[in-house]
mmCIF file of C-alpha atoms in Angstrom:
data_model
loop_
_atom_site.group_PDB
_atom_site.id
_atom_site.type_symbol
_atom_site.label_atom_id
_atom_site.label_comp_id
_atom_site.label_asym_id
_atom_site.label_seq_id
_atom_site.Cartn_x
_atom_site.Cartn_y
_atom_site.Cartn_z
ATOM 1 C CA GLY A 24 2.771 187.396 11.145
ATOM 2 C CA ARG A 25 6.128 186.293 12.513
ATOM 3 C CA ILE A 26 9.579 187.191 11.250
ATOM 4 C CA GLN A 27 12.525 184.942 12.094
ATOM 5 C CA LEU A 28 16.078 186.165 11.629
ATOM 6 C CA ASP A 29 17.749 182.912 12.689
ATOM 7 C CA GLY A 30 21.059 181.912 11.155
ATOM 8 C CA GLN A 31 21.713 178.748 9.195
ATOM 9 C CA THR A 32 24.397 177.434 11.573
ATOM 10 C CA GLY A 33 24.833 177.119 15.309
ATOM 11 C CA ILE A 34 22.075 176.975 17.908
ATOM 12 C CA ASN A 35 18.876 179.010 17.713
ATOM 13 C CA ILE A 36 17.155 179.815 21.014
ATOM 14 C CA ASP A 37 13.608 181.047 21.582
ATOM 15 C CA ASN A 38 12.925 182.344 25.086
ATOM 16 C CA ILE A 39 9.584 182.864 26.833
ATOM 17 C CA PRO A 40 10.108 184.897 30.043
ATOM 18 C CA MET A 41 7.110 184.552 32.375
ATOM 19 C CA ARG A 42 7.435 186.625 35.541
ATOM 20 C CA GLY A 43 5.392 185.386 38.476
ATOM 21 C CA SER A 44 4.380 182.136 36.759
ATOM 22 C CA SER A 45 4.557 178.602 38.107
ATOM 23 C CA GLY A 46 4.560 177.230 34.555
ATOM 24 C CA ARG A 47 1.012 175.909 34.530
ATOM 25 C CA ASP A 48 -0.067 178.525 31.974
ATOM 26 C CA LEU A 49 2.169 176.848 29.390
ATOM 27 C CA THR A 50 -0.049 173.763 29.417
ATOM 28 C CA THR A 51 -2.954 175.856 28.057
ATOM 29 C CA ILE A 52 -1.150 176.805 24.821
ATOM 30 C CA SER A 53 -3.066 175.558 21.788
ATOM 31 C CA ARG A 54 -1.391 172.402 20.479
ATOM 32 C CA ALA A 55 -2.737 173.134 17.019
ATOM 33 C CA SER A 56 -0.792 176.404 17.060
ATOM 34 C CA ILE A 57 2.496 175.365 18.611
ATOM 35 C CA ARG A 58 2.942 171.781 17.368
ATOM 36 C CA PRO A 59 3.648 172.895 13.751
ATOM 37 C CA PHE A 60 6.266 175.323 15.067
ATOM 38 C CA PHE A 61 8.071 172.573 16.975
ATOM 39 C CA ASP A 62 7.968 170.327 13.918
ATOM 40 C CA ARG A 63 9.125 173.021 11.484
ATOM 41 C CA GLU A 64 11.971 174.260 13.696
ATOM 42 C CA ASP A 65 13.060 170.708 14.589
ATOM 43 C CA VAL A 66 13.302 171.606 18.270
ATOM 44 C CA ALA A 67 16.058 169.547 19.927
ATOM 45 C CA MET A 68 15.759 170.697 23.530
ATOM 46 C CA VAL A 69 13.157 172.296 25.756
ATOM 47 C CA ILE A 70 14.482 174.032 28.873
ATOM 48 C CA LEU A 71 11.972 174.770 31.626
ATOM 49 C CA GLN A 72 12.820 176.825 34.704
ATOM 50 C CA PHE A 73 10.239 177.224 37.434
ATOM 51 C CA GLY A 74 9.949 177.103 41.214
ATOM 52 C CA GLY A 75 11.454 180.415 42.288
ATOM 53 C CA ASN A 76 8.202 182.357 42.293
ATOM 54 C CA SER A 77 6.453 179.546 44.163
ATOM 55 C CA THR A 78 9.102 179.145 46.874
ATOM 56 C CA PRO A 79 7.702 181.750 49.341
ATOM 57 C CA TYR A 80 4.272 180.109 49.222
ATOM 58 C CA LEU A 81 5.272 176.451 49.474
ATOM 59 C CA ASP A 82 5.495 174.209 52.501
ATOM 60 C CA ALA A 83 5.817 170.452 52.966
ATOM 61 C CA THR A 84 2.063 169.916 52.522
ATOM 62 C CA LYS A 85 2.096 171.501 49.059
ATOM 63 C CA LEU A 86 5.176 169.818 47.619
ATOM 64 C CA HIS A 87 3.350 166.788 46.218
ATOM 65 C CA ASP A 88 0.826 168.854 44.246
ATOM 66 C CA PHE A 89 3.576 171.128 42.916
ATOM 67 C CA LYS A 90 5.651 168.079 41.937
ATOM 68 C CA GLU A 91 2.725 166.602 40.012
ATOM 69 C CA SER A 92 2.039 169.904 38.237
ATOM 70 C CA VAL A 93 5.671 169.971 37.073
ATOM 71 C CA LYS A 94 5.363 166.431 35.726
ATOM 72 C CA THR A 95 2.243 167.482 33.816
ATOM 73 C CA LEU A 96 4.129 170.458 32.383
ATOM 74 C CA ILE A 97 7.030 168.278 31.253
ATOM 75 C CA HIS A 98 4.704 165.677 29.713
ATOM 76 C CA SER A 99 2.882 168.396 27.780
ATOM 77 C CA PHE A 100 6.119 169.472 26.070
ATOM 78 C CA GLN A 101 7.163 165.894 25.451
ATOM 79 C CA ALA A 102 3.884 165.429 23.604
ATOM 80 C CA LEU A 103 4.490 168.596 21.570
ATOM 81 C CA ALA A 104 8.075 167.707 20.669
ATOM 82 C CA PRO A 105 8.546 163.931 21.029
ATOM 83 C CA LYS A 106 12.099 164.015 19.610
ATOM 84 C CA ALA A 107 13.277 166.797 21.918
ATOM 85 C CA LYS A 108 15.045 166.344 25.233
ATOM 86 C CA VAL A 109 13.651 168.215 28.237
ATOM 87 C CA LEU A 110 15.834 169.894 30.852
ATOM 88 C CA PHE A 111 14.196 171.257 33.981
ATOM 89 C CA ILE A 112 16.063 173.885 36.003
ATOM 90 C CA GLY A 113 15.101 174.277 39.637
ATOM 91 C CA PRO A 114 14.998 177.461 41.718
ATOM 92 C CA ALA A 115 18.062 179.322 42.926
ATOM 93 C CA ASP A 116 18.856 179.934 46.573
ATOM 94 C CA MET A 117 16.681 182.690 48.046
ATOM 95 C CA ALA A 118 16.849 184.250 51.508
ATOM 96 C CA ARG A 119 14.500 186.065 53.871
ATOM 97 C CA ASN A 120 14.513 187.384 57.429
ATOM 98 C CA ASN A 121 13.228 184.736 59.841
ATOM 99 C CA GLU A 122 11.204 185.398 62.994
ATOM 100 C CA ALA A 123 14.384 186.228 64.893
ATOM 101 C CA GLY A 124 15.285 188.821 62.288
ATOM 102 C CA GLU A 125 18.147 186.696 60.951
ATOM 103 C CA LEU A 126 18.761 186.323 57.231
ATOM 104 C CA GLU A 127 18.310 182.697 56.126
ATOM 105 C CA SER A 128 17.553 180.690 53.015
ATOM 106 C CA TYR A 129 13.940 179.633 52.627
ATOM 107 C CA PRO A 130 13.738 176.357 54.600
ATOM 108 C CA ILE A 131 11.719 174.624 51.864
ATOM 109 C CA LEU A 132 14.400 174.979 49.183
ATOM 110 C CA THR A 133 16.304 171.754 49.845
ATOM 111 C CA ALA A 134 13.147 169.624 49.910
ATOM 112 C CA LEU A 135 11.756 171.536 46.916
ATOM 113 C CA ASN A 136 14.837 170.802 44.818
ATOM 114 C CA ASP A 137 14.740 167.146 45.828
ATOM 115 C CA SER A 138 11.051 166.962 44.902
ATOM 116 C CA LEU A 139 11.560 168.683 41.547
ATOM 117 C CA ARG A 140 14.451 166.358 40.718
ATOM 118 C CA VAL A 141 12.176 163.369 41.332
ATOM 119 C CA ALA A 142 9.418 164.988 39.248
ATOM 120 C CA ALA A 143 11.755 165.574 36.310
ATOM 121 C CA ASN A 144 13.294 162.113 36.473
ATOM 122 C CA GLU A 145 9.912 160.383 36.784
ATOM 123 C CA ALA A 146 8.769 162.302 33.709
ATOM 124 C CA GLY A 147 11.873 161.290 31.757
ATOM 125 C CA ALA A 148 13.572 164.706 31.866
ATOM 126 C CA ALA A 149 16.972 165.854 33.097
ATOM 127 C CA TYR A 150 17.249 168.088 36.156
ATOM 128 C CA TRP A 151 19.789 170.801 36.951
ATOM 129 C CA SER A 152 19.866 172.209 40.468
ATOM 130 C CA MET A 153 20.748 175.881 40.252
ATOM 131 C CA TYR A 154 20.513 175.865 44.059
ATOM 132 C CA ALA A 155 23.317 173.300 44.319
ATOM 133 C CA ALA A 156 25.377 174.949 41.566
ATOM 134 C CA MET A 157 25.338 178.220 43.520
ATOM 135 C CA GLY A 158 26.554 176.499 46.672
ATOM 136 C CA GLY A 159 23.346 175.443 48.403
ATOM 137 C CA ARG A 160 21.894 176.931 51.568
ATOM 138 C CA GLY A 161 23.092 180.457 52.281
ATOM 139 C CA SER A 162 24.788 180.870 48.917
ATOM 140 C CA ILE A 163 22.573 183.777 47.831
ATOM 141 C CA VAL A 164 23.920 185.798 50.774
ATOM 142 C CA ARG A 165 27.494 185.070 49.733
ATOM 143 C CA TRP A 166 26.661 186.023 46.155
ATOM 144 C CA ALA A 167 25.095 189.295 47.327
ATOM 145 C CA GLU A 168 28.101 190.107 49.507
ATOM 146 C CA ALA A 169 30.659 189.182 46.862
ATOM 147 C CA ASN A 170 32.880 191.814 45.296
ATOM 148 C CA PRO A 171 31.890 192.335 42.537
ATOM 149 C CA GLN A 172 28.286 191.733 43.583
ATOM 150 C CA LEU A 173 26.607 188.687 42.048
ATOM 151 C CA ALA A 174 23.125 188.977 43.620
ATOM 152 C CA GLY A 175 20.887 191.864 44.603
ATOM 153 C CA GLU A 176 20.195 193.030 48.126
ATOM 154 C CA ASP A 177 16.715 191.510 47.912
ATOM 155 C CA TYR A 178 18.561 188.154 48.192
ATOM 156 C CA ILE A 179 16.464 186.776 45.337
ATOM 157 C CA HIS A 180 17.623 188.143 41.995
ATOM 158 C CA PHE A 181 21.019 187.994 40.325
ATOM 159 C CA THR A 182 22.912 191.041 39.192
ATOM 160 C CA PRO A 183 23.800 191.037 35.458
ATOM 161 C CA LEU A 184 27.223 189.665 36.419
ATOM 162 C CA GLY A 185 25.636 186.974 38.602
ATOM 163 C CA ALA A 186 23.258 186.000 35.818
ATOM 164 C CA LYS A 187 26.223 185.652 33.477
ATOM 165 C CA LYS A 188 28.049 183.509 36.037
ATOM 166 C CA ILE A 189 25.128 181.127 36.553
ATOM 167 C CA ALA A 190 24.678 180.877 32.779
ATOM 168 C CA TRP A 191 28.327 179.838 32.421
ATOM 169 C CA LEU A 192 27.875 177.265 35.207
ATOM 170 C CA LEU A 193 24.993 175.729 33.254
ATOM 171 C CA TYR A 194 26.998 175.799 30.024
ATOM 172 C CA ASP A 195 30.000 174.182 31.719
ATOM 173 C CA THR A 196 27.724 171.456 33.108
ATOM 174 C CA LEU A 197 26.217 170.702 29.696
ATOM 175 C CA HIS A 198 29.633 170.746 28.036
ATOM 176 C CA LEU A 199 31.114 168.416 30.654
ATOM 177 C CA TYR A 200 28.377 165.831 30.182
ATOM 178 C CA TYR A 201 28.570 166.191 26.406
ATOM 179 C CA ARG A 202 32.293 165.450 26.583
ATOM 180 C CA PHE A 203 31.545 162.487 28.832
ATOM 181 C CA TYR A 204 28.958 161.243 26.312
ATOM 182 C CA LEU A 205 31.506 161.457 23.492
ATOM 183 C CA PHE A 206 34.091 159.623 25.581
ATOM 184 C CA ARG A 207 31.638 156.952 26.731
ATOM 185 C CA THR A 208 30.485 156.272 23.175
ATOM 186 C CA GLY A 209 34.019 156.172 21.796
ATOM 187 C CA GLN A 210 33.609 159.345 19.743
ATOM 188 C CA GLU A 211 36.293 161.226 21.628
ATOM 189 C CA GLN A 212 39.716 159.658 21.990
ATOM 190 C CA VAL A 213 41.881 160.630 24.951
ATOM 191 C CA GLU A 214 45.595 160.749 24.278
ATOM 192 C CA LEU A 215 47.826 160.273 27.322
ATOM 193 C CA THR A 216 50.911 162.436 27.620
ATOM 194 C CA ALA A 217 54.147 161.139 29.128
ATOM 195 C CA GLU A 218 53.179 162.872 32.394
ATOM 196 C CA ASP A 219 49.770 161.190 32.367
ATOM 197 C CA THR A 220 51.334 157.762 31.808
ATOM 198 C CA ALA A 221 53.788 158.337 34.641
ATOM 199 C CA ALA A 222 50.939 159.330 36.965
ATOM 200 C CA VAL A 223 48.975 156.189 36.054
ATOM 201 C CA MET A 224 52.016 153.985 36.659
ATOM 202 C CA THR A 225 52.641 155.651 40.028
ATOM 203 C CA THR A 226 49.024 155.096 41.059
ATOM 204 C CA GLN A 227 49.145 151.433 40.057
ATOM 205 C CA THR A 228 52.325 150.766 42.029
ATOM 206 C CA THR A 229 51.313 152.497 45.272
#
């Protein structure tokens, strides 16, 4: 049996942490078992986050196959929850010691994020680059050396404070685009202050 203690208001979140997984295992879940759950809970968004565990084993020759596997994963959830939006989150920056003994981000990360963005967009999903949000190449080192520390000395995992920071970055991104959606659709009216009007007039006359 299953007991749910969800509230009647706000947002309910169900999380499936899968250490060491590339996400392919999710495509083997019985549709007969999970489809009724998606329907009953009226799932509005599916967030998928994969790529980090695969980064050390990927090179340019493997990107296409990984990209296609991600598209298959996204399509499988779109079939399970046709009304839901899908957001795919790419891998964070990760660093290793290169052959010269110097600490560097995994070289594949930029191309991997680009490939995953294409995969998500081709599948009709949104993509959020955690790699870019952190600051791109070398950012994991800066996060690890920050005070207070935001990433562990393995240059892969976040500290609890770093995890909270990246979560807020994702929230801020979603909130920004939600505000933009409301503004674009005329659901949010922007009232200009006297200072705003003066700034607009100055811009128009210069």
